[in-house]
mmCIF file of C-alpha atoms in Angstrom:
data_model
loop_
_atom_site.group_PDB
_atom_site.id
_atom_site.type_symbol
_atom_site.label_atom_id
_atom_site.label_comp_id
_atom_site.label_asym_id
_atom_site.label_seq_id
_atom_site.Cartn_x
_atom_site.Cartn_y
_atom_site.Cartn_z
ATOM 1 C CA UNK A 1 8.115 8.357 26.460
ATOM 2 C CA UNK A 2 6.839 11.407 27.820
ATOM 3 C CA UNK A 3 10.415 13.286 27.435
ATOM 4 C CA UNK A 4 10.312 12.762 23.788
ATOM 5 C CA UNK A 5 7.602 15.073 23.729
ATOM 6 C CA UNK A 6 8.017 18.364 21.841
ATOM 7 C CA UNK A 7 7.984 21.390 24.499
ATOM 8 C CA UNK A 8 5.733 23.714 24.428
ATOM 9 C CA UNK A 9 3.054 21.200 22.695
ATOM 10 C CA UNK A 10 -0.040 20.316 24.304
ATOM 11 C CA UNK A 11 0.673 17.848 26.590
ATOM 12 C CA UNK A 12 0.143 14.005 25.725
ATOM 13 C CA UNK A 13 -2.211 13.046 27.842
ATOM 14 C CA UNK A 14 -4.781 15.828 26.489
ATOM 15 C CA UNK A 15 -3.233 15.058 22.997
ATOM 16 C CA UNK A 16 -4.118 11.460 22.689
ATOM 17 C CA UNK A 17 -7.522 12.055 24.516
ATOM 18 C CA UNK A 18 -8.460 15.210 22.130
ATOM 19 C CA UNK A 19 -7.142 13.153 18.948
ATOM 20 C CA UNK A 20 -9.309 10.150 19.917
ATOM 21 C CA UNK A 21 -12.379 12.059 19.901
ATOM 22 C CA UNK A 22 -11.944 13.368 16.739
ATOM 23 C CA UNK A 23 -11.255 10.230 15.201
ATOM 24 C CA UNK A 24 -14.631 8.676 16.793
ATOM 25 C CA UNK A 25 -16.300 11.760 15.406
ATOM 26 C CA UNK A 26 -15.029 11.444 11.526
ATOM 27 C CA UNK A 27 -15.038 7.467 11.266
ATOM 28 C CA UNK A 28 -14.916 5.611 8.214
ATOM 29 C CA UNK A 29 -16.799 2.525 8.345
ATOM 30 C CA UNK A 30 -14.681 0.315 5.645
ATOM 31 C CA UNK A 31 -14.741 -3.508 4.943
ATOM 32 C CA UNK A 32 -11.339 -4.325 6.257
ATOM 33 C CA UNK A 33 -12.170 -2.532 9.892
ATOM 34 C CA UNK A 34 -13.129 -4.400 12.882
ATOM 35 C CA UNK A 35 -11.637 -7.892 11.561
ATOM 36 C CA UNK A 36 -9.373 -10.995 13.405
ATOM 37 C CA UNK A 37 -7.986 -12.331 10.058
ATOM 38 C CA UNK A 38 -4.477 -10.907 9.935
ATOM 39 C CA UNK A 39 -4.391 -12.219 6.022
ATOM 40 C CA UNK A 40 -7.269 -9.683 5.031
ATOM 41 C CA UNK A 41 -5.442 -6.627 6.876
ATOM 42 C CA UNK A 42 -2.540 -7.604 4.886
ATOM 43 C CA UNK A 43 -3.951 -7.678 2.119
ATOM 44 C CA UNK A 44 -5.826 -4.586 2.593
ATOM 45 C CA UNK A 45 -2.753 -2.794 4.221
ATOM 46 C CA UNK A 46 -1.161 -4.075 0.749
ATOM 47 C CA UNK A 47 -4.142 -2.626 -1.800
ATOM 48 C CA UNK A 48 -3.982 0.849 -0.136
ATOM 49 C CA UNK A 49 -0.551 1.869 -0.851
ATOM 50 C CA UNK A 50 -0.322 4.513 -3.164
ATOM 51 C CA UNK A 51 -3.959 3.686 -3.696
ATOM 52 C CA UNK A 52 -7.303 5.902 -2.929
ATOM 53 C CA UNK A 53 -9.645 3.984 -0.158
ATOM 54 C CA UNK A 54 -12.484 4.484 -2.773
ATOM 55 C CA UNK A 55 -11.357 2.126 -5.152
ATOM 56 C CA UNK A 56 -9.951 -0.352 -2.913
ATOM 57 C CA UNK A 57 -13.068 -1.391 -1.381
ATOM 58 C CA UNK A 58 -14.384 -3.984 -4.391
ATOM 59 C CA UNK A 59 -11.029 -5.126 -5.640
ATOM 60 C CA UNK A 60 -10.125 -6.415 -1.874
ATOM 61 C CA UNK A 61 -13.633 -8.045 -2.180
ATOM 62 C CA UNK A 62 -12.952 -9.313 -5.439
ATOM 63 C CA UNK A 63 -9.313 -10.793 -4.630
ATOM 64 C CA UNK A 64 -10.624 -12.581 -1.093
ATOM 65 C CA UNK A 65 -13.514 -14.234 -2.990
ATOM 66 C CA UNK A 66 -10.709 -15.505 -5.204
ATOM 67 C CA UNK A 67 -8.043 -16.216 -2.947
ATOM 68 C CA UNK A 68 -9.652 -16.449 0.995
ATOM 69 C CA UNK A 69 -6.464 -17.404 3.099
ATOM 70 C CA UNK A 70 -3.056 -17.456 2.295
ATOM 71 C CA UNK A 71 -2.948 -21.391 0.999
ATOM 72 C CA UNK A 72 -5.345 -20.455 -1.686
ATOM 73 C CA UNK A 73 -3.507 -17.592 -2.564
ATOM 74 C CA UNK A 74 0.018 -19.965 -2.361
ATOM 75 C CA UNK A 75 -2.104 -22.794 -4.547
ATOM 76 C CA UNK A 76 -2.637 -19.773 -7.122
ATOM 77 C CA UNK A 77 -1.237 -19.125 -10.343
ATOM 78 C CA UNK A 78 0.705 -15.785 -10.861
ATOM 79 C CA UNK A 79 -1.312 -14.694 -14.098
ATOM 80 C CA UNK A 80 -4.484 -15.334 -11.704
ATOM 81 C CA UNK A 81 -3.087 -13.243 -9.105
ATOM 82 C CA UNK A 82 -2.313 -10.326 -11.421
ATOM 83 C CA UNK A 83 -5.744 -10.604 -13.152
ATOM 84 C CA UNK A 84 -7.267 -10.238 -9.667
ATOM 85 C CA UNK A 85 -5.038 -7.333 -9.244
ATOM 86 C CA UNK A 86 -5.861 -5.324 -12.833
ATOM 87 C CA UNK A 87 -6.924 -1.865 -12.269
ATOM 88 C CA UNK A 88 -5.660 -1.282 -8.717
ATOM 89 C CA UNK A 89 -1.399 -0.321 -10.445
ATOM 90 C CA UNK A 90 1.466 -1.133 -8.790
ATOM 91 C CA UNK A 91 1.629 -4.974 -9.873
ATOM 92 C CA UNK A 92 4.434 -5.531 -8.042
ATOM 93 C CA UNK A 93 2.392 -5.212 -4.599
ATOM 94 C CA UNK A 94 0.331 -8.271 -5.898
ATOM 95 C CA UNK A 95 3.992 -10.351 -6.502
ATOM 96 C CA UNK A 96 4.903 -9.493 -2.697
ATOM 97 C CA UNK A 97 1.716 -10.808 -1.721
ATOM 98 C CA UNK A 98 1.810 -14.293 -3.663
ATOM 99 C CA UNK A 99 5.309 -14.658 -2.544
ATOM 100 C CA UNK A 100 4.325 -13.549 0.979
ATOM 101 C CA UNK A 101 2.026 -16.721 0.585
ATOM 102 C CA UNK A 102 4.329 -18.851 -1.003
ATOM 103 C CA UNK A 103 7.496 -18.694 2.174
ATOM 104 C CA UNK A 104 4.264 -19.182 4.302
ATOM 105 C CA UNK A 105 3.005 -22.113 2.667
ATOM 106 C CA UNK A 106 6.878 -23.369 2.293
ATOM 107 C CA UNK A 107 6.949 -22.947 5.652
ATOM 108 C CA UNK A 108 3.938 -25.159 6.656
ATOM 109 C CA UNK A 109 2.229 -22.350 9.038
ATOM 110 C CA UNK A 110 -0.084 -21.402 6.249
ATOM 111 C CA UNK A 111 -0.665 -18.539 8.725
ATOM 112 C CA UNK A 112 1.088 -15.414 9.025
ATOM 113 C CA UNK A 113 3.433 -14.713 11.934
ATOM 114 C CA UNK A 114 1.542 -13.360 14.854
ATOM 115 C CA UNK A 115 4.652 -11.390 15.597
ATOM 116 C CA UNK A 116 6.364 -7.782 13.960
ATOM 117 C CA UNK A 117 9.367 -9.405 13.944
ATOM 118 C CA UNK A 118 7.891 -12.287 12.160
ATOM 119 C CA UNK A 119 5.787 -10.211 9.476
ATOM 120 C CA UNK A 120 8.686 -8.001 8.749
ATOM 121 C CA UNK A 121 11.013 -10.775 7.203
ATOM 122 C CA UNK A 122 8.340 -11.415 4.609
ATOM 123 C CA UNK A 123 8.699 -9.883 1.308
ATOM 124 C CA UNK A 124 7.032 -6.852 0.463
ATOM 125 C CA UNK A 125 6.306 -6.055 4.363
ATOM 126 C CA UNK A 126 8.130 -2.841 5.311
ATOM 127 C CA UNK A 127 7.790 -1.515 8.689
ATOM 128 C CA UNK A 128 4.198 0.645 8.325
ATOM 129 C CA UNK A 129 2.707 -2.406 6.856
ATOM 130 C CA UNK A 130 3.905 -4.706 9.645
ATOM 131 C CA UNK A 131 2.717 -2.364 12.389
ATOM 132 C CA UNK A 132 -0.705 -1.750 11.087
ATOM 133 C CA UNK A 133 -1.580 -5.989 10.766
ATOM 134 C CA UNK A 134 -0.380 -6.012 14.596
ATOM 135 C CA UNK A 135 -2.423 -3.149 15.490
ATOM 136 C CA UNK A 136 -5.510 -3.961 13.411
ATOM 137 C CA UNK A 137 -5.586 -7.969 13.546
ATOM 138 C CA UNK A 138 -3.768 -8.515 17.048
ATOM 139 C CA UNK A 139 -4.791 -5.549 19.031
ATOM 140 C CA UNK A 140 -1.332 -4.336 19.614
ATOM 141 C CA UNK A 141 0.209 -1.300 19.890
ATOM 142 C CA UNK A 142 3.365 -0.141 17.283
ATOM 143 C CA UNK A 143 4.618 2.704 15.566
ATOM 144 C CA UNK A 144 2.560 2.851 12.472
ATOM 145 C CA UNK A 145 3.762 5.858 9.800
ATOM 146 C CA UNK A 146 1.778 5.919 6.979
ATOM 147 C CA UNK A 147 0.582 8.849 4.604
ATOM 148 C CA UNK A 148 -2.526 10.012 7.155
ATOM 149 C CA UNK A 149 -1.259 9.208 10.335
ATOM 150 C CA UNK A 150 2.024 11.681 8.838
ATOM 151 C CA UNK A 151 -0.688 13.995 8.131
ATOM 152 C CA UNK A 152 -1.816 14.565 11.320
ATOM 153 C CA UNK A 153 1.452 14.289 13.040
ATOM 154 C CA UNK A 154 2.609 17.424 10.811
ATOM 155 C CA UNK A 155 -0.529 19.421 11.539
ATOM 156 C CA UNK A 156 -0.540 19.392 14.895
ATOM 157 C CA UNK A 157 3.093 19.338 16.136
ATOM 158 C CA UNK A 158 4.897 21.042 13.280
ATOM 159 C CA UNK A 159 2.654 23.156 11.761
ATOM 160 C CA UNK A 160 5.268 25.529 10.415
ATOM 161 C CA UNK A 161 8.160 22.906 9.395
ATOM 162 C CA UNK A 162 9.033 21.931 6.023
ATOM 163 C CA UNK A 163 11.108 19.114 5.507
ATOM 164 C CA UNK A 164 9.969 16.753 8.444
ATOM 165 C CA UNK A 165 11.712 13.385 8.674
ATOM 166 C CA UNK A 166 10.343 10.302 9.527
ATOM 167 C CA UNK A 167 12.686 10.141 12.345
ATOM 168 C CA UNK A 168 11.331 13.079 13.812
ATOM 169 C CA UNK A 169 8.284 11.774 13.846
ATOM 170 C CA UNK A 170 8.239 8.216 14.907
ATOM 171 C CA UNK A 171 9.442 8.646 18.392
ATOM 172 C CA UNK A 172 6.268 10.861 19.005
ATOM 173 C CA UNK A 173 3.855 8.419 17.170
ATOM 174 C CA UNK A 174 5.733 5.636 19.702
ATOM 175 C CA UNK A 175 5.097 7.963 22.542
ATOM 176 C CA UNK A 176 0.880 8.477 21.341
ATOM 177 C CA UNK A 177 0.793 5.109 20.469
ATOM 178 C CA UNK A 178 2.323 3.499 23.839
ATOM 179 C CA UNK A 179 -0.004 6.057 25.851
ATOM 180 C CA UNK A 180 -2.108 3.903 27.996
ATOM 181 C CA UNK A 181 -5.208 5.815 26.263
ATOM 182 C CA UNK A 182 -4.485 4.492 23.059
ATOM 183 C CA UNK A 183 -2.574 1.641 23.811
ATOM 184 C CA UNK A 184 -5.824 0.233 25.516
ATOM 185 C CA UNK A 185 -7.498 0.022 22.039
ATOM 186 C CA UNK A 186 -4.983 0.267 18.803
ATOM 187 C CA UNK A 187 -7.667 -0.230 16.471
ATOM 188 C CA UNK A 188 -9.617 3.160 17.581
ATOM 189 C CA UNK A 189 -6.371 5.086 17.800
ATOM 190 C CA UNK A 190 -5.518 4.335 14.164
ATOM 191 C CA UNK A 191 -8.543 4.332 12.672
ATOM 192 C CA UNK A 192 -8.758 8.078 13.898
ATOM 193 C CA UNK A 193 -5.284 9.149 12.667
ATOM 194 C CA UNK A 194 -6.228 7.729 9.342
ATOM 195 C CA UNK A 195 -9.685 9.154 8.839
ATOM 196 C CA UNK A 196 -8.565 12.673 10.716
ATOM 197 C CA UNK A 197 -5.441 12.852 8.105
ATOM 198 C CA UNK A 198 -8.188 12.102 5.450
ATOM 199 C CA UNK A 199 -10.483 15.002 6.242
ATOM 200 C CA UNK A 200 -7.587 17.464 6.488
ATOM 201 C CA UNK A 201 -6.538 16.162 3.024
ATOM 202 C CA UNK A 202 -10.391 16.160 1.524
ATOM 203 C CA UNK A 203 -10.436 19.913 3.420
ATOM 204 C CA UNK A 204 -7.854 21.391 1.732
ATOM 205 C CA UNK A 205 -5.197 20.824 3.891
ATOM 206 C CA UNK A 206 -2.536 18.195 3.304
ATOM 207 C CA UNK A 207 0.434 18.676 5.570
ATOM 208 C CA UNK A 208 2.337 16.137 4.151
ATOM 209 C CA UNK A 209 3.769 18.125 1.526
ATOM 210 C CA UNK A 210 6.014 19.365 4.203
ATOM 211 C CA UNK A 211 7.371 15.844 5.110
ATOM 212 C CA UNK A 212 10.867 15.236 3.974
ATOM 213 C CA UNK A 213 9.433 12.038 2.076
ATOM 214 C CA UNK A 214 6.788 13.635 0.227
ATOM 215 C CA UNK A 215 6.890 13.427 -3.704
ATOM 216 C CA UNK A 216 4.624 14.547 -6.533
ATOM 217 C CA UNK A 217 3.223 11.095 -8.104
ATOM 218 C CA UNK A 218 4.767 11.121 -11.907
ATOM 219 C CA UNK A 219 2.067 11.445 -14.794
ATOM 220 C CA UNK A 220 1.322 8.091 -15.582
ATOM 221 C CA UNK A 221 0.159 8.564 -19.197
ATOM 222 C CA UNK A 222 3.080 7.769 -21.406
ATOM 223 C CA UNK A 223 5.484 6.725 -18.648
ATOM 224 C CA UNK A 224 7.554 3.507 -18.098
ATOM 225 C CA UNK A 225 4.716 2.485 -15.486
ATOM 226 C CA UNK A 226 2.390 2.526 -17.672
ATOM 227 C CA UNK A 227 3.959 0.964 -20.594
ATOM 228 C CA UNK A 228 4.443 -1.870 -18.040
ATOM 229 C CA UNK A 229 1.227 -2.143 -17.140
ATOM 230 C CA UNK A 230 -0.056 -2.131 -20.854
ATOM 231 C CA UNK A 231 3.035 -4.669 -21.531
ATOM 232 C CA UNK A 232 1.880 -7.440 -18.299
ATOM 233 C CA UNK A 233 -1.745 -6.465 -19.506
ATOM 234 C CA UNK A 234 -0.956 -7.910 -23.070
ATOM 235 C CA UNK A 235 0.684 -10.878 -22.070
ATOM 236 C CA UNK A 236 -1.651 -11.913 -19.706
ATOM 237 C CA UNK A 237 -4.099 -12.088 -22.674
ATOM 238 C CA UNK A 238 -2.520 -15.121 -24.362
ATOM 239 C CA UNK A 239 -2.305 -17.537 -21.448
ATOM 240 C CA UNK A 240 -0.522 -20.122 -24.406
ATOM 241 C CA UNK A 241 2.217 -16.960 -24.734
ATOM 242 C CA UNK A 242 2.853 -14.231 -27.343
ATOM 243 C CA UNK A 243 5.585 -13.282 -29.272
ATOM 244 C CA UNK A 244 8.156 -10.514 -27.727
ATOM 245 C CA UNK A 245 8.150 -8.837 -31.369
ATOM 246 C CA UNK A 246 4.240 -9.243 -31.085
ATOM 247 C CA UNK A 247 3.994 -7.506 -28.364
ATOM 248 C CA UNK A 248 6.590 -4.269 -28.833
ATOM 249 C CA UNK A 249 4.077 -4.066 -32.337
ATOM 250 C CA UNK A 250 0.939 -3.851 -30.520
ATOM 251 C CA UNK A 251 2.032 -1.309 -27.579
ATOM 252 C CA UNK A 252 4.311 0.902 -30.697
ATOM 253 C CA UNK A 253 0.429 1.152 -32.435
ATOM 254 C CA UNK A 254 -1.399 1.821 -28.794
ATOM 255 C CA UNK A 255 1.116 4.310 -28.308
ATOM 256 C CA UNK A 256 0.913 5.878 -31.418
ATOM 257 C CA UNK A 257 -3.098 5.870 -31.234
ATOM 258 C CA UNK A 258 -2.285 7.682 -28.155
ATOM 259 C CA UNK A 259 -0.795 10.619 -30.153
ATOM 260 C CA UNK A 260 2.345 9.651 -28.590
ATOM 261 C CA UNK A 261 5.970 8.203 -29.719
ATOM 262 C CA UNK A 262 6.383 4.729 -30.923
ATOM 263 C CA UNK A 263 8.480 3.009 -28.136
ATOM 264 C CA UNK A 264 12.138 2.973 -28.366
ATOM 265 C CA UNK A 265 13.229 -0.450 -28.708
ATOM 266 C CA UNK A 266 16.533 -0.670 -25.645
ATOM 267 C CA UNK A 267 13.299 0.927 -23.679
ATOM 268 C CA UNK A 268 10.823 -2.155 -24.751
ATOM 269 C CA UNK A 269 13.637 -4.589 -24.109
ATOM 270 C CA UNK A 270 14.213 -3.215 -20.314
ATOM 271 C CA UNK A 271 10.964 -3.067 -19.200
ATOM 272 C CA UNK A 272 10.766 -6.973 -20.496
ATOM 273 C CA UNK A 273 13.471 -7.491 -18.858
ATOM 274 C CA UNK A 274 12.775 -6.144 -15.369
ATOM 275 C CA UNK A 275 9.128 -7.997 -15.823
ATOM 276 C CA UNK A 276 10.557 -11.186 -16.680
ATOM 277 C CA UNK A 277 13.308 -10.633 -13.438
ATOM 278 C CA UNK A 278 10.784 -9.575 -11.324
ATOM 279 C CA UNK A 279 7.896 -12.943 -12.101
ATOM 280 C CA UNK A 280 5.553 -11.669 -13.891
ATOM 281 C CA UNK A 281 5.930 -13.505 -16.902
ATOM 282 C CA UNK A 282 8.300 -16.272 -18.179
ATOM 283 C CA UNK A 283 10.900 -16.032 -21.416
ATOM 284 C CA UNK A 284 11.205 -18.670 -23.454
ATOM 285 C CA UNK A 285 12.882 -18.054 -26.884
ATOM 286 C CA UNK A 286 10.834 -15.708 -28.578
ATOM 287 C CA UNK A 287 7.758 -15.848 -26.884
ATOM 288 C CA UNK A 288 7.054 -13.989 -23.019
ATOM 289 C CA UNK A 289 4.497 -17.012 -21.322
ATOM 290 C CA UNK A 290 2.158 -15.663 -18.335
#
């Protein structure tokens, strides 16, 4: 690992070792830390994409008082799920999860796997997401990439780069990660890349606008995001079903009290679409059924 190393960097040893004290000096102390139950990391690792830790806290709360372990989550209705989920965005990070549950259940573990491997072939579990259940349920070192942990990685070993891949970086979070320092305690190690990349973002800094992957989030007001949240919103309202034509009315007078167009009707008709393809809701004949 230690020939991966960028030359002329500090060296790892004193890297890892300066990095960790850092992170013990600006620690968080959130719900989902310090826990066995690989279910509640996922599902925490889950609410805090593309989501700010300050409003996770109560809805992961609020959605493991409904649904504690992944059979009662399995044994759930979707429209439950998603009315857990209102408020946190990104719906479709609530599907993965019930589906995550459901091949688990089908499976008769009613566990997740204790493996990366194993977590990985579950739906809506990409590689970050994997490695940070292993490291903070099992203890066990991997090459977690997420927003922070790029953070850091940018500031301190390419502090004058633009365009940074992931694949330049993942060797060397392998090579920080697989140190015996931090190997000896995953938990600590990430916890400190992810609350040091927090402080250089709440300081003013945020490196990872010079990451290859970085993007400006889209407004949301008046997207196609949001007129599929409003649309999942309003059929999850009428748990007996509502009529398609019902609906397109209701969001073409919320968008007009919104000082904005009505909605263009081959618009309306592929955002049902995609909803109805993706499981949100049901079709039959004229009416969308939660």
């Amino acid at each position: 690992m230690g020939a991966l190393w960028p030359e002329g960097a500090e060296p790892l040893d004193e890297f890892v070792a300066r990095l960790l004290r850092v992170g013990d000096e600006l620690y968080r102390d959130l719900p989902w830390r310090h826990i066995d139950d690989p279910y509640a990391v996922l599902v925490s690792e889950i609410m805090l994409q593309q989501t700010q830790v300050t409003r996770v806290g109560r809805f992961w709360e609020r959605f493991l008082e409904a649904f504690p372990t992944l059979d009662a989550l399995a044994a759930a209705a979707v429209p439950d799920v998603l009315e857990r989920w209102q408020g946190l965005g990104y719906n479709r990070r609530a599907l993965a999860l019930k589906r995550t549950a459901d091949q688990c259940a089908a499976d008769g573990r009613g566990r997740l796997p204790d493996s990366y491997e194993g977590l990985l072939a579950l739906p809506g579990i990409g590689p970050a997401t994997a490695a940070g259940v292993m490291a903070f349920a099992h203890q066990v070192p991997g090459v977690y990439v997420e927003t922070n942990v790029r953070a850091v990685f940018l500031h301190e070993l390419f502090p004058h780069e633009d365009k940074v891949s992931d694949k330049m970086l993942e060797p060397l979070v392998a090579a920080a990660a697989f140190h015996p320092t931090a190997a000896a305690d995953p938990r600590r190690w990430y916890y400190g890349l992810l609350d040091y990349g927090a402080h250089l973002k709440a300081t003013g800094v945020n490196p990872t606008r010079r990451s290859a992957s970085y993007s400006r989030q889209s407004v949301f007001e008046g997207s196609r995001r949001q007129k599929r949240a409003w649309i999942v919103r309003r059929v999850l309202a009428a748990p007996e079903g509502v009529e398609v034509a019902a609906v397109r009315a209701d969001l073409d007078r919320a968008e007009t009290e919104a000082a904005r167009d009505g909605v263009d009707e081959a618009l309306f008709a592929s955002i049902v679409d995609d909803l109805v393809t993706e499981g949100f809701f049901r079709r039959e004949g004229a009416l969308l059924i939660p």
